[in-house]
mmCIF file of C-alpha atoms in Angstrom:
data_model
loop_
_atom_site.group_PDB
_atom_site.id
_atom_site.type_symbol
_atom_site.label_atom_id
_atom_site.label_comp_id
_atom_site.label_asym_id
_atom_site.label_seq_id
_atom_site.Cartn_x
_atom_site.Cartn_y
_atom_site.Cartn_z
ATOM 1 C CA MET A 286 29.893 -11.473 -22.999
ATOM 2 C CA ARG A 287 28.482 -13.707 -20.289
ATOM 3 C CA LYS A 288 28.131 -10.760 -17.855
ATOM 4 C CA ILE A 289 26.109 -8.837 -20.422
ATOM 5 C CA LYS A 290 23.678 -11.764 -20.728
ATOM 6 C CA TYR A 291 23.212 -11.893 -16.942
ATOM 7 C CA VAL A 292 22.702 -8.141 -16.697
ATOM 8 C CA LEU A 293 20.216 -8.259 -19.551
ATOM 9 C CA LEU A 294 18.394 -11.188 -17.939
ATOM 10 C CA LEU A 295 18.306 -9.329 -14.617
ATOM 11 C CA LEU A 296 16.861 -6.225 -16.304
ATOM 12 C CA ILE A 297 14.184 -8.309 -18.034
ATOM 13 C CA LEU A 298 13.258 -10.002 -14.737
ATOM 14 C CA CYS A 299 13.056 -6.621 -12.954
ATOM 15 C CA ALA A 300 10.853 -5.185 -15.715
ATOM 16 C CA ALA A 301 8.585 -8.243 -15.649
ATOM 17 C CA GLY A 302 8.389 -8.025 -11.847
ATOM 18 C CA TYR A 303 7.348 -4.390 -12.065
ATOM 19 C CA VAL A 304 4.692 -5.135 -14.681
ATOM 20 C CA VAL A 305 3.231 -7.897 -12.499
ATOM 21 C CA ALA A 306 3.438 -5.904 -9.231
ATOM 22 C CA ALA A 307 2.229 -2.571 -10.676
ATOM 23 C CA PRO A 308 -1.474 -2.918 -9.707
ATOM 24 C CA TRP A 309 -0.555 -3.790 -6.106
ATOM 25 C CA LEU A 310 1.699 -0.723 -6.038
ATOM 26 C CA THR A 311 -1.128 1.410 -7.451
ATOM 27 C CA ALA A 312 -3.553 0.079 -4.819
ATOM 28 C CA TYR A 313 -0.995 0.991 -2.154
ATOM 29 C CA ARG A 314 -0.540 4.475 -3.652
ATOM 30 C CA ILE A 315 -4.319 4.998 -3.672
ATOM 31 C CA SER A 316 -4.505 3.830 -0.058
ATOM 32 C CA ASP A 317 -1.672 6.140 0.935
ATOM 33 C CA ALA A 318 -3.190 9.119 -0.911
ATOM 34 C CA VAL A 319 -6.543 8.553 0.769
ATOM 35 C CA ASP A 320 -4.957 8.264 4.229
ATOM 36 C CA ARG A 321 -2.985 11.474 3.690
ATOM 37 C CA HIS A 322 -6.021 13.221 2.122
ATOM 38 C CA ASP A 323 -3.841 13.958 -0.917
ATOM 39 C CA SER A 324 -6.400 14.760 -3.605
ATOM 40 C CA VAL A 325 -3.707 15.608 -6.171
ATOM 41 C CA VAL A 326 -2.216 12.106 -6.100
ATOM 42 C CA LEU A 327 -5.684 10.568 -5.887
ATOM 43 C CA ALA A 328 -6.740 12.486 -8.999
ATOM 44 C CA GLU A 329 -3.740 11.014 -10.845
ATOM 45 C CA LEU A 330 -4.698 7.465 -9.851
ATOM 46 C CA VAL A 331 -8.487 7.646 -10.312
ATOM 47 C CA GLU A 332 -10.354 8.242 -13.555
ATOM 48 C CA PHE A 333 -13.240 10.069 -11.890
ATOM 49 C CA ASP A 334 -15.307 10.282 -15.091
ATOM 50 C CA SER A 335 -15.288 6.536 -15.702
ATOM 51 C CA VAL A 336 -15.843 5.764 -11.992
ATOM 52 C CA ARG A 337 -18.746 8.224 -11.945
ATOM 53 C CA GLN A 338 -20.235 6.607 -15.064
ATOM 54 C CA SER A 339 -19.950 3.098 -13.607
ATOM 55 C CA LEU A 340 -21.627 4.202 -10.381
ATOM 56 C CA LYS A 341 -24.307 6.140 -12.244
ATOM 57 C CA GLN A 342 -25.309 3.082 -14.276
ATOM 58 C CA GLN A 343 -25.506 0.893 -11.163
ATOM 59 C CA LEU A 344 -27.432 3.391 -9.075
ATOM 60 C CA ASN A 345 -29.853 4.324 -11.874
ATOM 61 C CA SER A 346 -30.746 0.701 -12.524
ATOM 62 C CA ARG A 347 -31.153 0.055 -8.794
ATOM 63 C CA VAL A 348 -33.386 3.088 -8.220
ATOM 64 C CA LEU A 349 -35.476 2.320 -11.303
ATOM 65 C CA ARG A 350 -35.868 -1.270 -10.191
ATOM 66 C CA GLU A 351 -36.922 -0.164 -6.708
ATOM 67 C CA LEU A 352 -39.406 2.350 -8.090
ATOM 68 C CA GLY A 353 -40.735 -0.121 -10.638
ATOM 69 C CA THR A 354 -40.324 2.448 -13.416
ATOM 70 C CA ASP A 355 -39.001 -0.050 -15.917
ATOM 71 C CA ASN A 356 -42.645 -0.829 -16.690
ATOM 72 C CA LYS A 357 -43.315 1.143 -19.915
ATOM 73 C CA GLN A 358 -47.105 0.919 -19.483
ATOM 74 C CA ASN A 359 -47.005 3.035 -16.333
ATOM 75 C CA PRO A 360 -47.698 6.715 -17.228
ATOM 76 C CA PHE A 361 -45.524 7.910 -14.336
ATOM 77 C CA SER A 362 -42.473 5.878 -15.356
ATOM 78 C CA ALA A 363 -40.903 8.796 -17.270
ATOM 79 C CA LEU A 364 -41.357 11.070 -14.257
ATOM 80 C CA GLY A 365 -39.893 8.433 -11.956
ATOM 81 C CA ALA A 366 -36.942 7.934 -14.299
ATOM 82 C CA SER A 367 -36.134 11.648 -14.375
ATOM 83 C CA LEU A 368 -36.457 11.956 -10.594
ATOM 84 C CA ALA A 369 -34.248 8.889 -10.164
ATOM 85 C CA ASN A 370 -31.625 10.466 -12.391
ATOM 86 C CA ILE A 371 -31.652 13.637 -10.263
ATOM 87 C CA MET A 372 -31.349 11.578 -7.066
ATOM 88 C CA VAL A 373 -28.468 9.551 -8.479
ATOM 89 C CA ASP A 374 -26.601 12.684 -9.575
ATOM 90 C CA GLY A 375 -26.909 14.046 -6.031
ATOM 91 C CA LEU A 376 -25.655 10.794 -4.582
ATOM 92 C CA LEU A 377 -22.706 10.757 -6.962
ATOM 93 C CA ASP A 378 -21.720 14.240 -5.858
ATOM 94 C CA THR A 379 -21.180 12.657 -2.437
ATOM 95 C CA TYR A 380 -19.306 9.598 -3.737
ATOM 96 C CA MET A 381 -17.070 11.414 -6.201
ATOM 97 C CA THR A 382 -14.973 13.280 -3.657
ATOM 98 C CA PRO A 383 -11.777 12.115 -2.009
ATOM 99 C CA ALA A 384 -13.746 11.772 1.265
ATOM 100 C CA GLY A 385 -16.428 9.662 -0.452
ATOM 101 C CA ILE A 386 -13.851 7.462 -2.175
ATOM 102 C CA GLU A 387 -12.080 7.028 1.176
ATOM 103 C CA ARG A 388 -15.276 5.867 2.893
ATOM 104 C CA LEU A 389 -16.074 3.450 0.075
ATOM 105 C CA MET A 390 -12.572 1.981 0.240
ATOM 106 C CA ARG A 391 -12.833 1.512 4.000
ATOM 107 C CA GLY A 392 -16.079 -0.417 3.490
ATOM 108 C CA GLU A 393 -18.194 2.436 4.896
ATOM 109 C CA THR A 394 -21.156 4.195 3.350
ATOM 110 C CA PRO A 395 -20.527 7.863 2.565
ATOM 111 C CA ALA A 396 -22.967 10.208 4.252
ATOM 112 C CA PRO A 397 -24.574 12.933 2.128
ATOM 113 C CA GLY A 398 -23.376 16.472 2.671
ATOM 114 C CA ILE A 399 -19.762 15.723 3.590
ATOM 115 C CA PRO A 400 -17.710 18.667 2.363
ATOM 116 C CA GLU A 401 -14.836 17.707 0.093
ATOM 117 C CA SER A 402 -12.309 19.878 1.869
ATOM 118 C CA SER A 403 -13.166 18.862 5.420
ATOM 119 C CA PRO A 404 -10.087 18.360 7.581
ATOM 120 C CA PRO A 405 -9.498 14.909 9.014
ATOM 121 C CA GLN A 406 -11.175 14.436 12.365
ATOM 122 C CA SER A 407 -9.074 14.132 15.444
ATOM 123 C CA PRO A 408 -9.879 11.124 17.623
ATOM 124 C CA GLY A 409 -11.770 13.271 20.126
ATOM 125 C CA ASP A 410 -14.093 14.707 17.464
ATOM 126 C CA GLU A 411 -15.858 11.451 16.718
ATOM 127 C CA ALA A 412 -19.311 10.919 18.145
ATOM 128 C CA GLY A 413 -19.510 9.091 21.425
ATOM 129 C CA HIS A 414 -15.826 9.395 22.267
ATOM 130 C CA ASP A 415 -14.460 11.244 25.260
ATOM 131 C CA PRO A 416 -11.751 13.672 24.064
ATOM 132 C CA ASN A 417 -9.928 13.291 27.385
ATOM 133 C CA ASP A 418 -9.675 9.502 27.014
ATOM 134 C CA THR A 419 -6.186 9.017 25.561
ATOM 135 C CA LYS A 420 -5.942 5.327 26.457
ATOM 136 C CA ASN A 421 -8.733 4.104 24.179
ATOM 137 C CA PRO A 422 -8.940 6.158 20.979
ATOM 138 C CA PRO A 423 -11.751 5.056 18.647
ATOM 139 C CA GLU A 424 -10.731 2.443 16.131
ATOM 140 C CA ARG A 425 -10.551 3.518 12.528
ATOM 141 C CA LYS A 426 -10.664 0.791 9.953
ATOM 142 C CA THR A 427 -7.410 0.581 8.016
ATOM 143 C CA LEU A 428 -7.837 1.105 4.306
ATOM 144 C CA PHE A 429 -7.883 -2.191 2.406
ATOM 145 C CA SER A 430 -7.354 -4.062 5.695
ATOM 146 C CA ASP A 431 -9.836 -6.780 4.731
ATOM 147 C CA ALA A 432 -9.362 -6.458 0.989
ATOM 148 C CA ARG A 433 -8.737 -9.263 -1.458
ATOM 149 C CA MET A 434 -6.718 -8.285 -4.511
ATOM 150 C CA GLY A 435 -5.995 -10.070 -7.739
ATOM 151 C CA TYR A 436 -5.929 -10.051 -11.499
ATOM 152 C CA GLN A 437 -9.140 -10.818 -13.400
ATOM 153 C CA THR A 438 -7.456 -10.396 -16.782
ATOM 154 C CA LEU A 439 -4.096 -9.020 -17.868
ATOM 155 C CA ASP A 440 -5.620 -5.522 -18.090
ATOM 156 C CA ARG A 441 -8.050 -5.722 -15.157
ATOM 157 C CA PHE A 442 -7.195 -5.933 -11.453
ATOM 158 C CA VAL A 443 -9.865 -6.055 -8.742
ATOM 159 C CA VAL A 444 -9.649 -5.019 -5.090
ATOM 160 C CA THR A 445 -12.615 -6.434 -3.149
ATOM 161 C CA VAL A 446 -13.546 -4.739 0.130
ATOM 162 C CA THR A 447 -16.110 -6.140 2.568
ATOM 163 C CA ASP A 448 -18.260 -3.685 4.542
ATOM 164 C CA GLU A 449 -19.576 -3.987 8.099
ATOM 165 C CA LYS A 450 -22.582 -6.021 6.924
ATOM 166 C CA GLY A 451 -20.548 -8.508 4.901
ATOM 167 C CA ARG A 452 -21.374 -6.975 1.495
ATOM 168 C CA GLU A 453 -18.573 -6.725 -1.023
ATOM 169 C CA ALA A 454 -17.594 -3.765 -3.190
ATOM 170 C CA ASP A 455 -15.149 -4.178 -6.062
ATOM 171 C CA PHE A 456 -12.647 -1.480 -6.979
ATOM 172 C CA VAL A 457 -11.533 -2.115 -10.546
ATOM 173 C CA LEU A 458 -8.109 -0.983 -11.690
ATOM 174 C CA SER A 459 -7.427 -0.984 -15.422
ATOM 175 C CA ARG A 460 -4.107 -0.903 -17.220
ATOM 176 C CA ARG A 461 -3.325 2.391 -18.926
ATOM 177 C CA GLY A 462 -0.060 1.753 -20.747
ATOM 178 C CA LEU A 463 2.359 0.722 -17.998
ATOM 179 C CA ASP A 464 0.296 2.484 -15.315
ATOM 180 C CA TRP A 465 -2.891 1.388 -13.573
ATOM 181 C CA LYS A 466 -5.879 3.565 -12.656
ATOM 182 C CA LEU A 467 -9.066 3.060 -10.686
ATOM 183 C CA THR A 468 -11.726 3.012 -13.415
ATOM 184 C CA ALA A 469 -14.833 1.492 -11.845
ATOM 185 C CA ILE A 470 -16.443 0.698 -8.526
ATOM 186 C CA ALA A 471 -18.990 -2.117 -8.285
ATOM 187 C CA LEU A 472 -21.144 -1.455 -5.233
ATOM 188 C CA PRO A 473 -22.910 -4.224 -3.320
ATOM 189 C CA LEU A 474 -26.370 -3.346 -4.598
#
C-alpha cells in the first residue's frame, strides 16, 4: 500500500512539473521550429489569427496617432484611416510569415518583401561578408538569447526580447487546455 502512495505522489509531482514547465517547453519548441524553418510545427504553436489581430490593433493605433487622424474634425481623417488600414495590412503580410516571426523573435525588424518560402541564407550570402572567409562567419543572433521569460498569470506567459536598440517586444503565450500557444506580440511602439 505504501508503494502505491509513493508512485501516486511521484505521478502527481511529474504532472505538476509538466504543467509548470509547459510554457518554457513551448517557447523552446517555437525557437526550434523557427531555427529549422519548420512552418508546420510553427503553425501548430502559433495562433496566427490572434497574433495578426493583436499586431493590427497596435499598428493601426500607432499609424493613426502619427498621422493625427484621430481628430474627428479633420475632413481627411477618414481617408487617412483607410490608407492607414491598407498600410497596416501590407505590413502584417510581412510579419505573419515564418520568416517575419523569426526576425521578430530574434529582436530584428522584418524587411518588407521577404518571400515566405525563401531558403535560409548560407553565411557567405549575407551582405558585406566574404564567402571565402571561413574563419569569421557573420554572427547570427541566437533566438531568445537575450529573452526574459515568466508567468504573468496562470494562463499567460510572456517572453520578452530586446532588439538592437534596447526596445522590448513581448511574445505572449496563452494556455489552451494543457498546451500553450503564441497568441499575441506586443511590439515596442
